[in-house]
GROMACS .gro file of C-alpha atoms in nm:
model
  421
    1MET     CA    1   2.106  -0.721   1.395
    2ASP     CA    2   1.828  -0.936   1.414
    3ILE     CA    3   1.472  -0.798   1.249
    4LEU     CA    4   1.185  -0.951   1.237
    5VAL     CA    5   0.904  -0.847   1.002
    6VAL     CA    6   0.595  -0.858   1.038
    7GLY     CA    7   0.357  -0.933   0.736
    8GLY     CA    8   0.349  -1.225   0.420
    9GLY     CA    9   0.230  -1.087   0.093
   10GLY     CA   10   0.431  -0.940  -0.166
   11ARG     CA   11   0.459  -0.539  -0.007
   12GLU     CA   12   0.696  -0.751   0.335
   13HIS     CA   13   0.862  -1.024   0.045
   14ALA     CA   14   1.032  -0.687  -0.122
   15ILE     CA   15   1.056  -0.503   0.197
   16ILE     CA   16   1.262  -0.825   0.340
   17TRP     CA   17   1.435  -0.865  -0.034
   18SER     CA   18   1.559  -0.486   0.060
   19LEU     CA   19   1.671  -0.510   0.427
   20SER     CA   20   1.878  -0.832   0.282
   21ARG     CA   21   2.079  -0.594   0.086
   22SER     CA   22   2.203  -0.388   0.396
   23SER     CA   23   2.511  -0.506   0.577
   24LYS     CA   24   2.383  -0.385   0.882
   25ALA     CA   25   2.091  -0.685   0.909
   26GLY     CA   26   2.121  -1.051   1.076
   27LYS     CA   27   1.874  -1.314   1.036
   28ILE     CA   28   1.582  -1.233   0.935
   29TYR     CA   29   1.196  -1.355   1.043
   30CYS     CA   30   0.873  -1.315   0.896
   31ALA     CA   31   0.580  -1.398   1.046
   32PRO     CA   32   0.354  -1.562   0.891
   33GLY     CA   33   0.543  -1.469   0.566
   34ASN     CA   34   0.484  -1.717   0.271
   35ALA     CA   35   0.640  -1.946   0.005
   36GLY     CA   36   0.876  -1.745  -0.170
   37ILE     CA   37   0.974  -1.521   0.144
   38ALA     CA   38   1.128  -1.837   0.263
   39GLN     CA   39   1.328  -1.815   0.104
   40LEU     CA   40   1.521  -1.470   0.180
   41ALA     CA   41   1.424  -1.499   0.578
   42GLU     CA   42   1.241  -1.788   0.883
   43CYS     CA   43   0.876  -1.768   0.933
   44VAL     CA   44   0.756  -1.794   1.169
   45PRO     CA   45   0.366  -1.868   1.233
   46ILE     CA   46   0.270  -1.587   1.420
   47GLY     CA   47  -0.050  -1.410   1.283
   48VAL     CA   48  -0.021  -1.028   1.269
   49PHE     CA   49  -0.284  -1.006   1.525
   50GLU     CA   50  -0.106  -1.242   1.745
   51PHE     CA   51   0.040  -0.941   1.943
   52ASP     CA   52   0.156  -1.165   2.243
   53LYS     CA   53   0.315  -1.444   2.034
   54LEU     CA   54   0.473  -1.174   1.879
   55THR     CA   55   0.622  -0.939   2.181
   56ALA     CA   56   0.756  -1.283   2.311
   57PHE     CA   57   0.913  -1.460   2.040
   58ALA     CA   58   1.111  -1.137   1.931
   59GLU     CA   59   1.143  -1.123   2.350
   60GLU     CA   60   1.350  -1.474   2.333
   61LYS     CA   61   1.503  -1.425   1.933
   62LYS     CA   62   1.646  -1.145   2.164
   63ILE     CA   63   1.566  -0.966   1.806
   64ASP     CA   64   1.682  -0.568   1.761
   65TYR     CA   65   1.410  -0.434   1.521
   66VAL     CA   66   1.073  -0.480   1.470
   67VAL     CA   67   0.924  -0.354   1.077
   68ILE     CA   68   0.549  -0.380   1.081
   69GLY     CA   69   0.391  -0.416   0.689
   70PRO     CA   70  -0.003  -0.436   0.687
   71ASP     CA   71  -0.245  -0.172   0.749
   72ASP     CA   72  -0.541  -0.343   0.982
   73PRO     CA   73  -0.210  -0.505   1.368
   74LEU     CA   74  -0.092  -0.062   1.272
   75ALA     CA   75  -0.470   0.011   1.319
   76ALA     CA   76  -0.529  -0.251   1.589
   77GLY     CA   77  -0.177  -0.098   1.765
   78ILE     CA   78   0.109  -0.345   1.740
   79VAL     CA   79   0.396  -0.070   1.736
   80ASP     CA   80   0.257   0.019   2.126
   81ALA     CA   81   0.202  -0.314   2.191
   82PHE     CA   82   0.634  -0.379   2.082
   83GLU     CA   83   0.701  -0.009   2.241
   84ALA     CA   84   0.541  -0.152   2.491
   85HIS     CA   85   0.802  -0.396   2.604
   86ASN     CA   86   1.089  -0.129   2.502
   87ILE     CA   87   1.176  -0.248   2.129
   88ALA     CA   88   1.200  -0.071   1.917
   89VAL     CA   89   1.000  -0.141   1.573
   90PHE     CA   90   0.885   0.070   1.319
   91GLY     CA   91   0.571   0.153   1.221
   92PRO     CA   92   0.307   0.436   1.336
   93ARG     CA   93   0.136   0.405   1.694
   94ARG     CA   94  -0.237   0.363   1.676
   95ASN     CA   95  -0.321   0.738   1.744
   96ALA     CA   96  -0.121   0.721   1.420
   97ALA     CA   97  -0.222   0.499   1.175
   98GLU     CA   98  -0.603   0.603   1.240
   99ILE     CA   99  -0.442   0.889   0.942
  100GLU     CA  100  -0.537   0.549   0.729
  101GLY     CA  101  -0.734   0.343   0.960
  102SER     CA  102  -1.088   0.562   0.925
  103LYS     CA  103  -1.169   0.764   0.654
  104THR     CA  104  -1.351   1.023   0.774
  105PHE     CA  105  -1.074   1.048   1.057
  106MET     CA  106  -0.833   1.153   0.715
  107LYS     CA  107  -1.065   1.411   0.586
  108ASP     CA  108  -1.137   1.603   0.854
  109LEU     CA  109  -0.811   1.561   0.888
  110LEU     CA  110  -0.749   1.757   0.635
  111HIS     CA  111  -1.083   1.967   0.601
  112LYS     CA  112  -0.963   2.117   0.965
  113TYR     CA  113  -0.579   2.186   0.818
  114SER     CA  114  -0.698   2.305   0.463
  115ILE     CA  115  -0.544   1.985   0.285
  116PRO     CA  116  -0.593   1.980  -0.069
  117THR     CA  117  -0.904   1.723  -0.147
  118ALA     CA  118  -1.230   1.621  -0.293
  119ALA     CA  119  -1.533   1.770  -0.082
  120TYR     CA  120  -1.712   1.516   0.058
  121GLU     CA  121  -2.030   1.416   0.387
  122LYS     CA  122  -1.993   1.151   0.670
  123PHE     CA  123  -2.288   0.999   0.773
  124SER     CA  124  -2.346   0.630   0.981
  125ASP     CA  125  -2.670   0.618   0.892
  126TYR     CA  126  -2.810   0.458   0.522
  127GLU     CA  127  -3.144   0.611   0.514
  128ALA     CA  128  -2.922   0.964   0.562
  129ALA     CA  129  -2.722   0.852   0.345
  130LEU     CA  130  -2.946   0.726   0.043
  131ALA     CA  131  -3.164   1.109   0.053
  132TYR     CA  132  -2.765   1.252   0.028
  133LEU     CA  133  -2.594   1.021  -0.211
  134ARG     CA  134  -2.959   1.073  -0.422
  135SER     CA  135  -2.930   1.491  -0.460
  136GLN     CA  136  -2.515   1.434  -0.536
  137GLY     CA  137  -2.478   1.376  -0.926
  138LEU     CA  138  -2.299   1.142  -1.125
  139PRO     CA  139  -2.009   0.990  -1.119
  140ILE     CA  140  -1.999   0.998  -0.764
  141VAL     CA  141  -1.741   0.846  -0.471
  142ILE     CA  142  -1.839   0.630  -0.196
  143LYS     CA  143  -1.563   0.460   0.097
  144ALA     CA  144  -1.645   0.291   0.320
  145ASP     CA  145  -1.465   0.454   0.677
  146GLY     CA  146  -1.280   0.186   0.763
  147LEU     CA  147  -0.969  -0.112   0.662
  148ALA     CA  148  -1.156  -0.287   0.386
  149ALA     CA  149  -0.828  -0.432   0.207
  150GLY     CA  150  -0.834  -0.186  -0.091
  151LYS     CA  151  -1.154  -0.274  -0.213
  152GLY     CA  152  -1.396  -0.115   0.021
  153VAL     CA  153  -1.388   0.203  -0.253
  154THR     CA  154  -1.700   0.279  -0.553
  155VAL     CA  155  -1.646   0.485  -0.815
  156ALA     CA  156  -2.025   0.499  -0.878
  157TYR     CA  157  -2.164   0.623  -1.295
  158SER     CA  158  -2.489   0.481  -1.257
  159ARG     CA  159  -2.700   0.563  -1.003
  160GLU     CA  160  -2.819   0.290  -0.970
  161GLU     CA  161  -2.431   0.168  -0.894
  162ALA     CA  162  -2.406   0.407  -0.636
  163GLU     CA  163  -2.708   0.322  -0.445
  164LEU     CA  164  -2.598  -0.058  -0.442
  165ALA     CA  165  -2.254   0.086  -0.370
  166LEU     CA  166  -2.373   0.180  -0.038
  167ARG     CA  167  -2.669  -0.072   0.063
  168ASN     CA  168  -2.333  -0.332   0.044
  169ILE     CA  169  -2.139  -0.128   0.237
  170MET     CA  170  -2.406   0.049   0.547
  171VAL     CA  171  -2.660  -0.265   0.513
  172THR     CA  172  -2.551  -0.579   0.357
  173LYS     CA  173  -2.260  -0.514   0.519
  174VAL     CA  174  -1.998  -0.719   0.320
  175PHE     CA  175  -1.676  -0.490   0.505
  176GLY     CA  176  -1.892  -0.565   0.788
  177GLU     CA  177  -1.796  -0.336   1.110
  178ALA     CA  178  -1.590  -0.046   0.863
  179GLY     CA  179  -1.838  -0.010   0.757
  180ALA     CA  180  -2.045   0.133   1.016
  181GLN     CA  181  -1.971   0.477   0.905
  182VAL     CA  182  -1.971   0.599   0.507
  183VAL     CA  183  -1.813   0.865   0.272
  184ILE     CA  184  -1.978   0.986   0.032
  185GLU     CA  185  -1.680   1.185  -0.166
  186GLU     CA  186  -1.676   1.440  -0.472
  187PHE     CA  187  -1.575   1.246  -0.768
  188LEU     CA  188  -1.163   1.393  -0.936
  189ALA     CA  189  -1.066   1.334  -1.311
  190GLY     CA  190  -0.753   1.356  -1.363
  191GLN     CA  191  -0.392   1.167  -1.270
  192GLU     CA  192  -0.390   0.842  -1.031
  193MET     CA  193   0.013   0.948  -0.867
  194SER     CA  194   0.119   0.795  -0.512
  195ILE     CA  195   0.414   0.927  -0.334
  196LEU     CA  196   0.533   0.803  -0.028
  197ALA     CA  197   0.703   0.982   0.208
  198PHE     CA  198   0.972   0.852   0.528
  199VAL     CA  199   0.816   1.053   0.808
  200ASP     CA  200   0.972   1.150   1.202
  201GLY     CA  201   0.755   1.392   1.306
  202GLU     CA  202   0.812   1.710   1.109
  203THR     CA  203   1.043   1.573   0.858
  204VAL     CA  204   0.926   1.389   0.543
  205ARG     CA  205   1.176   1.271   0.269
  206PRO     CA  206   0.929   1.210  -0.037
  207MET     CA  207   0.999   0.800  -0.219
  208ALA     CA  208   1.058   0.786  -0.531
  209ALA     CA  209   0.642   0.892  -0.694
  210ALA     CA  210   0.452   0.571  -0.820
  211GLN     CA  211   0.124   0.511  -0.968
  212ASP     CA  212  -0.100   0.261  -0.895
  213HIS     CA  213  -0.312  -0.006  -1.195
  214LYS     CA  214  -0.652  -0.056  -0.922
  215PRO     CA  215  -0.928  -0.128  -1.142
  216VAL     CA  216  -0.894  -0.561  -1.223
  217PHE     CA  217  -0.914  -0.488  -1.568
  218ASP     CA  218  -0.748  -0.378  -1.926
  219GLY     CA  219  -0.887   0.032  -2.039
  220ASP     CA  220  -0.968   0.058  -1.558
  221LYS     CA  221  -1.268  -0.160  -1.646
  222GLY     CA  222  -1.383  -0.389  -1.300
  223PRO     CA  223  -1.389  -0.350  -0.980
  224ASN     CA  224  -1.159  -0.236  -0.752
  225THR     CA  225  -0.842  -0.456  -0.634
  226GLY     CA  226  -0.570  -0.421  -0.416
  227GLY     CA  227  -0.356  -0.329  -0.716
  228MET     CA  228  -0.270  -0.523  -1.046
  229GLY     CA  229   0.040  -0.332  -1.134
  230THR     CA  230   0.293  -0.051  -1.082
  231TYR     CA  231   0.501   0.163  -1.248
  232SER     CA  232   0.813   0.418  -1.102
  233PRO     CA  233   0.963   0.699  -1.177
  234LEU     CA  234   0.664   0.905  -1.370
  235PRO     CA  235   0.823   1.078  -1.702
  236HIS     CA  236   0.478   1.212  -1.814
  237ILE     CA  237   0.401   1.413  -1.453
  238ASP     CA  238   0.634   1.744  -1.439
  239ASP     CA  239   0.871   1.708  -1.076
  240ASP     CA  240   0.698   2.035  -1.032
  241ILE     CA  241   0.343   1.850  -0.969
  242VAL     CA  242   0.542   1.662  -0.778
  243GLN     CA  243   0.734   1.883  -0.563
  244GLU     CA  244   0.397   2.068  -0.458
  245ALA     CA  245   0.220   1.769  -0.395
  246VAL     CA  246   0.494   1.737  -0.134
  247GLU     CA  247   0.476   2.019  -0.008
  248THR     CA  248   0.167   2.093   0.023
  249ILE     CA  249  -0.023   1.761   0.093
  250ILE     CA  250   0.199   1.588   0.252
  251LYS     CA  251   0.426   1.856   0.472
  252PRO     CA  252   0.155   2.027   0.574
  253THR     CA  253  -0.030   1.649   0.715
  254ALA     CA  254   0.327   1.601   0.852
  255ARG     CA  255   0.275   1.886   1.059
  256ALA     CA  256  -0.111   1.803   1.092
  257MET     CA  257  -0.051   1.505   1.300
  258VAL     CA  258   0.209   1.630   1.496
  259ALA     CA  259  -0.039   1.955   1.597
  260GLU     CA  260  -0.314   1.694   1.715
  261GLY     CA  261  -0.076   1.433   1.976
  262ARG     CA  262  -0.064   1.199   1.673
  263PRO     CA  263   0.305   1.252   1.541
  264PHE     CA  264   0.404   1.023   1.198
  265SER     CA  265   0.725   0.770   1.261
  266GLY     CA  266   0.716   0.536   0.963
  267VAL     CA  267   0.581   0.538   0.588
  268LEU     CA  268   0.289   0.773   0.553
  269PHE     CA  269   0.225   0.712   0.127
  270ALA     CA  270  -0.050   1.029  -0.081
  271GLY     CA  271  -0.271   0.888  -0.311
  272LEU     CA  272  -0.350   1.133  -0.452
  273MET     CA  273  -0.506   1.240  -0.768
  274ILE     CA  274  -0.402   1.525  -1.006
  275SER     CA  275  -0.636   1.772  -1.223
  276PRO     CA  276  -0.645   1.859  -1.569
  277ASP     CA  277  -0.511   2.273  -1.438
  278GLY     CA  278  -0.243   2.067  -1.210
  279LYS     CA  279  -0.316   2.115  -0.937
  280PRO     CA  280  -0.331   1.834  -0.707
  281LYS     CA  281  -0.558   1.647  -0.451
  282THR     CA  282  -0.584   1.367  -0.175
  283ILE     CA  283  -0.762   1.103  -0.187
  284GLU     CA  284  -0.604   0.915   0.050
  285PHE     CA  285  -0.374   0.800   0.273
  286ASN     CA  286  -0.178   0.517   0.388
  287ALA     CA  287  -0.011   0.482   0.671
  288ARG     CA  288   0.262   0.160   0.603
  289PHE     CA  289   0.389   0.088   0.220
  290GLY     CA  290   0.242   0.046   0.013
  291ASP     CA  291   0.137  -0.334  -0.255
  292PRO     CA  292   0.233  -0.261  -0.502
  293GLU     CA  293   0.445  -0.001  -0.502
  294THR     CA  294   0.695  -0.077  -0.237
  295GLN     CA  295   0.748  -0.342  -0.551
  296VAL     CA  296   0.891  -0.006  -0.771
  297VAL     CA  297   0.946   0.235  -0.535
  298LEU     CA  298   1.234  -0.007  -0.326
  299PRO     CA  299   1.421  -0.190  -0.605
  300ARG     CA  300   1.561   0.230  -0.671
  301LEU     CA  301   1.629   0.307  -0.382
  302LYS     CA  302   2.036   0.254  -0.399
  303SER     CA  303   2.067   0.384  -0.010
  304ASP     CA  304   1.983   0.087   0.206
  305LEU     CA  305   1.653   0.087   0.359
  306LEU     CA  306   1.766  -0.062   0.758
  307GLU     CA  307   1.919   0.209   0.791
  308ILE     CA  308   1.649   0.489   0.701
  309PHE     CA  309   1.378   0.274   0.945
  310LEU     CA  310   1.694   0.344   1.211
  311ALA     CA  311   1.649   0.666   1.133
  312VAL     CA  312   1.240   0.684   1.121
  313THR     CA  313   1.260   0.550   1.473
  314GLU     CA  314   1.572   0.713   1.603
  315GLY     CA  315   1.448   1.043   1.480
  316ARG     CA  316   1.701   1.159   1.294
  317LEU     CA  317   1.548   1.122   0.913
  318ALA     CA  318   1.647   1.500   0.894
  319ASP     CA  319   2.009   1.402   0.928
  320ILE     CA  320   2.015   1.151   0.607
  321ASP     CA  321   2.109   1.180   0.278
  322ILE     CA  322   1.845   0.877   0.039
  323GLU     CA  323   2.012   0.815  -0.293
  324TRP     CA  324   1.686   0.658  -0.472
  325SER     CA  325   1.836   0.517  -0.929
  326GLY     CA  326   1.718   0.694  -1.273
  327ASP     CA  327   1.611   0.262  -1.419
  328ALA     CA  328   1.286   0.251  -1.446
  329ALA     CA  329   1.081  -0.050  -1.277
  330VAL     CA  330   0.721  -0.188  -1.392
  331CYS     CA  331   0.567  -0.430  -1.170
  332VAL     CA  332   0.274  -0.659  -1.342
  333VAL     CA  333   0.069  -0.892  -1.075
  334LEU     CA  334  -0.036  -1.233  -1.126
  335ALA     CA  335  -0.455  -1.319  -0.992
  336SER     CA  336  -0.604  -1.582  -0.926
  337GLU     CA  337  -0.889  -1.672  -1.135
  338GLY     CA  338  -1.207  -1.453  -0.918
  339TYR     CA  339  -1.023  -1.237  -0.746
  340PRO     CA  340  -1.122  -0.892  -0.642
  341GLY     CA  341  -1.384  -1.164  -0.574
  342PRO     CA  342  -1.344  -1.573  -0.453
  343TYR     CA  343  -1.103  -1.709  -0.531
  344PRO     CA  344  -0.934  -2.059  -0.608
  345LYS     CA  345  -0.626  -2.128  -0.378
  346GLY     CA  346  -0.384  -2.458  -0.425
  347VAL     CA  347  -0.365  -2.461  -0.821
  348PRO     CA  348  -0.010  -2.561  -0.926
  349ILE     CA  349   0.189  -2.296  -1.027
  350SER     CA  350   0.558  -2.325  -1.318
  351GLY     CA  351   0.740  -2.183  -1.423
  352LEU     CA  352   0.919  -1.991  -1.099
  353GLU     CA  353   1.190  -2.271  -1.144
  354ASP     CA  354   1.298  -2.055  -1.433
  355SER     CA  355   1.234  -1.689  -1.245
  356SER     CA  356   1.522  -1.671  -1.004
  357ASN     CA  357   1.705  -1.405  -1.137
  358GLU     CA  358   1.402  -1.167  -1.166
  359LEU     CA  359   1.263  -1.008  -0.975
  360VAL     CA  360   0.955  -1.221  -0.836
  361PHE     CA  361   0.709  -1.118  -0.496
  362HIS     CA  362   0.485  -1.315  -0.298
  363ALA     CA  363   0.217  -1.244  -0.254
  364GLY     CA  364   0.041  -1.566  -0.204
  365THR     CA  365   0.221  -1.841  -0.290
  366ALA     CA  366   0.290  -2.171  -0.119
  367ARG     CA  367   0.478  -2.525  -0.107
  368ALA     CA  368   0.230  -2.868  -0.122
  369GLU     CA  369   0.319  -3.169  -0.022
  370ASP     CA  370   0.629  -3.199  -0.270
  371GLY     CA  371   0.726  -2.842  -0.270
  372THR     CA  372   0.593  -2.772  -0.635
  373TRP     CA  373   0.528  -2.409  -0.591
  374VAL     CA  374   0.074  -2.328  -0.511
  375THR     CA  375  -0.093  -2.046  -0.512
  376ASN     CA  376  -0.278  -1.904  -0.139
  377GLY     CA  377  -0.452  -1.577  -0.238
  378GLY     CA  378  -0.600  -1.387  -0.484
  379ARG     CA  379  -0.214  -1.175  -0.580
  380VAL     CA  380  -0.042  -1.445  -0.661
  381LEU     CA  381   0.290  -1.289  -0.800
  382GLY     CA  382   0.369  -0.906  -0.864
  383VAL     CA  383   0.656  -0.973  -1.200
  384VAL     CA  384   0.867  -0.666  -1.164
  385GLY     CA  385   1.138  -0.593  -1.453
  386MET     CA  386   1.411  -0.280  -1.433
  387GLY     CA  387   1.511  -0.089  -1.704
  388ALA     CA  388   1.687   0.234  -1.830
  389SER     CA  389   1.312   0.358  -1.952
  390ILE     CA  390   0.977   0.255  -1.841
  391ALA     CA  391   0.951   0.083  -2.189
  392GLU     CA  392   1.278  -0.125  -2.048
  393ALA     CA  393   1.159  -0.209  -1.812
  394ARG     CA  394   0.775  -0.274  -1.869
  395SER     CA  395   0.918  -0.509  -2.171
  396ALA     CA  396   1.074  -0.699  -1.880
  397ALA     CA  397   0.777  -0.734  -1.622
  398TYR     CA  398   0.615  -0.898  -1.930
  399ASP     CA  399   0.921  -1.125  -2.065
  400THR     CA  400   0.949  -1.266  -1.703
  401ALA     CA  401   0.570  -1.264  -1.684
  402ALA     CA  402   0.480  -1.422  -1.972
  403ARG     CA  403   0.654  -1.747  -1.905
  404ILE     CA  404   0.495  -1.821  -1.537
  405SER     CA  405   0.183  -1.932  -1.532
  406PHE     CA  406  -0.089  -2.131  -1.333
  407PRO     CA  407  -0.458  -2.224  -1.426
  408GLY     CA  408  -0.678  -1.949  -1.435
  409MET     CA  409  -0.436  -1.682  -1.433
  410HIS     CA  410  -0.510  -1.340  -1.512
  411SER     CA  411  -0.338  -0.996  -1.557
  412ARG     CA  412  -0.350  -0.714  -1.733
  413SER     CA  413  -0.192  -0.645  -2.055
  414ASP     CA  414  -0.167  -0.217  -2.009
  415ILE     CA  415   0.086  -0.191  -1.661
  416ALA     CA  416   0.248   0.138  -1.777
  417MET     CA  417   0.087   0.234  -2.141
  418LYS     CA  418  -0.033   0.583  -1.964
  419ALA     CA  419   0.331   0.719  -1.918
  420LEU     CA  420   0.401   0.547  -2.294
  421VAL     CA  421   0.136   0.803  -2.465
   0.00000   0.00000   0.00000
């Protein structure tokens, strides 16, 4: 089968790496892709929002199957566009992708169906939001309603920080129309956990659990990023807690989406908080593979990813077996100077030539005219280590990362440390 993957980051690199191992996979294209992805797939210079060009390309090349990576085009209806051309595509339709595209929709859905989540209020008026914020205790969470590249959430520990975040979202509009509404939410303390699941209507098949590190600096300090590193499995979180999250949150949400006339097909990603009493609550839902969670989850998948995708699309997910490796995986993100704020591009990268036998997923790289590797994004590389334990996988990831460098490069040194305690 010839495949088109839409997207161009580390997540898409990991998906293509996994798809390329399938005996059913033929030629793989990626639009727009990146320099690292180009080692596995033919990159096509078409943007993720150029739906007409993407569908025309798929028809011209007689693409058998399309996989959508990023959140923005899903929320804009890219799956609906391919389906209108009778092209098989993996991902949720626009009305189902709203579970990520609108935090108010998600929170209202969870509230309606009594699915565990933090208490919240939603606002479209700044003054009303400010008055409510001033009546609440600290810490408190302020979220832009729409998509903001993983940066639209502030956990505020002071009144000044909370009011600044609200002003930035609703008045300064740093996230544009994504901040037309805000959700102000109860702060949940505890242990974070990410569970991605293949979903086909009411059928839910969870993947291996993972944990992300959102803040930019060690010790969970600094502003939130798209993710500075991940690991899987989670030896410090009991399996029964993971199962409880699946049974009380993910499965009921899938059923709720069907009940609402928005059946979900694709990957549903639950960002969860495990409270000190061991009870999981929902922080967020994403309508696609997480980034960089995908980089540690897919290397642990023993089954054929393409076979799973096809089972989801064809409505037969309940009929297949999915196997996972007992090995651990740790991903360390190497980021550009200034990230998650403004950052330079075109900075030369050294050491990539020595990592060809390692799992290094490219998130923001390009090739200079002379063929050398250069940076082309905020998160540049996701370096993955595998091992029999988290400790072994962590050592492997940091050993590989130590051989790669570029001016201004920064990364966290404490990825997966929680799992070693």
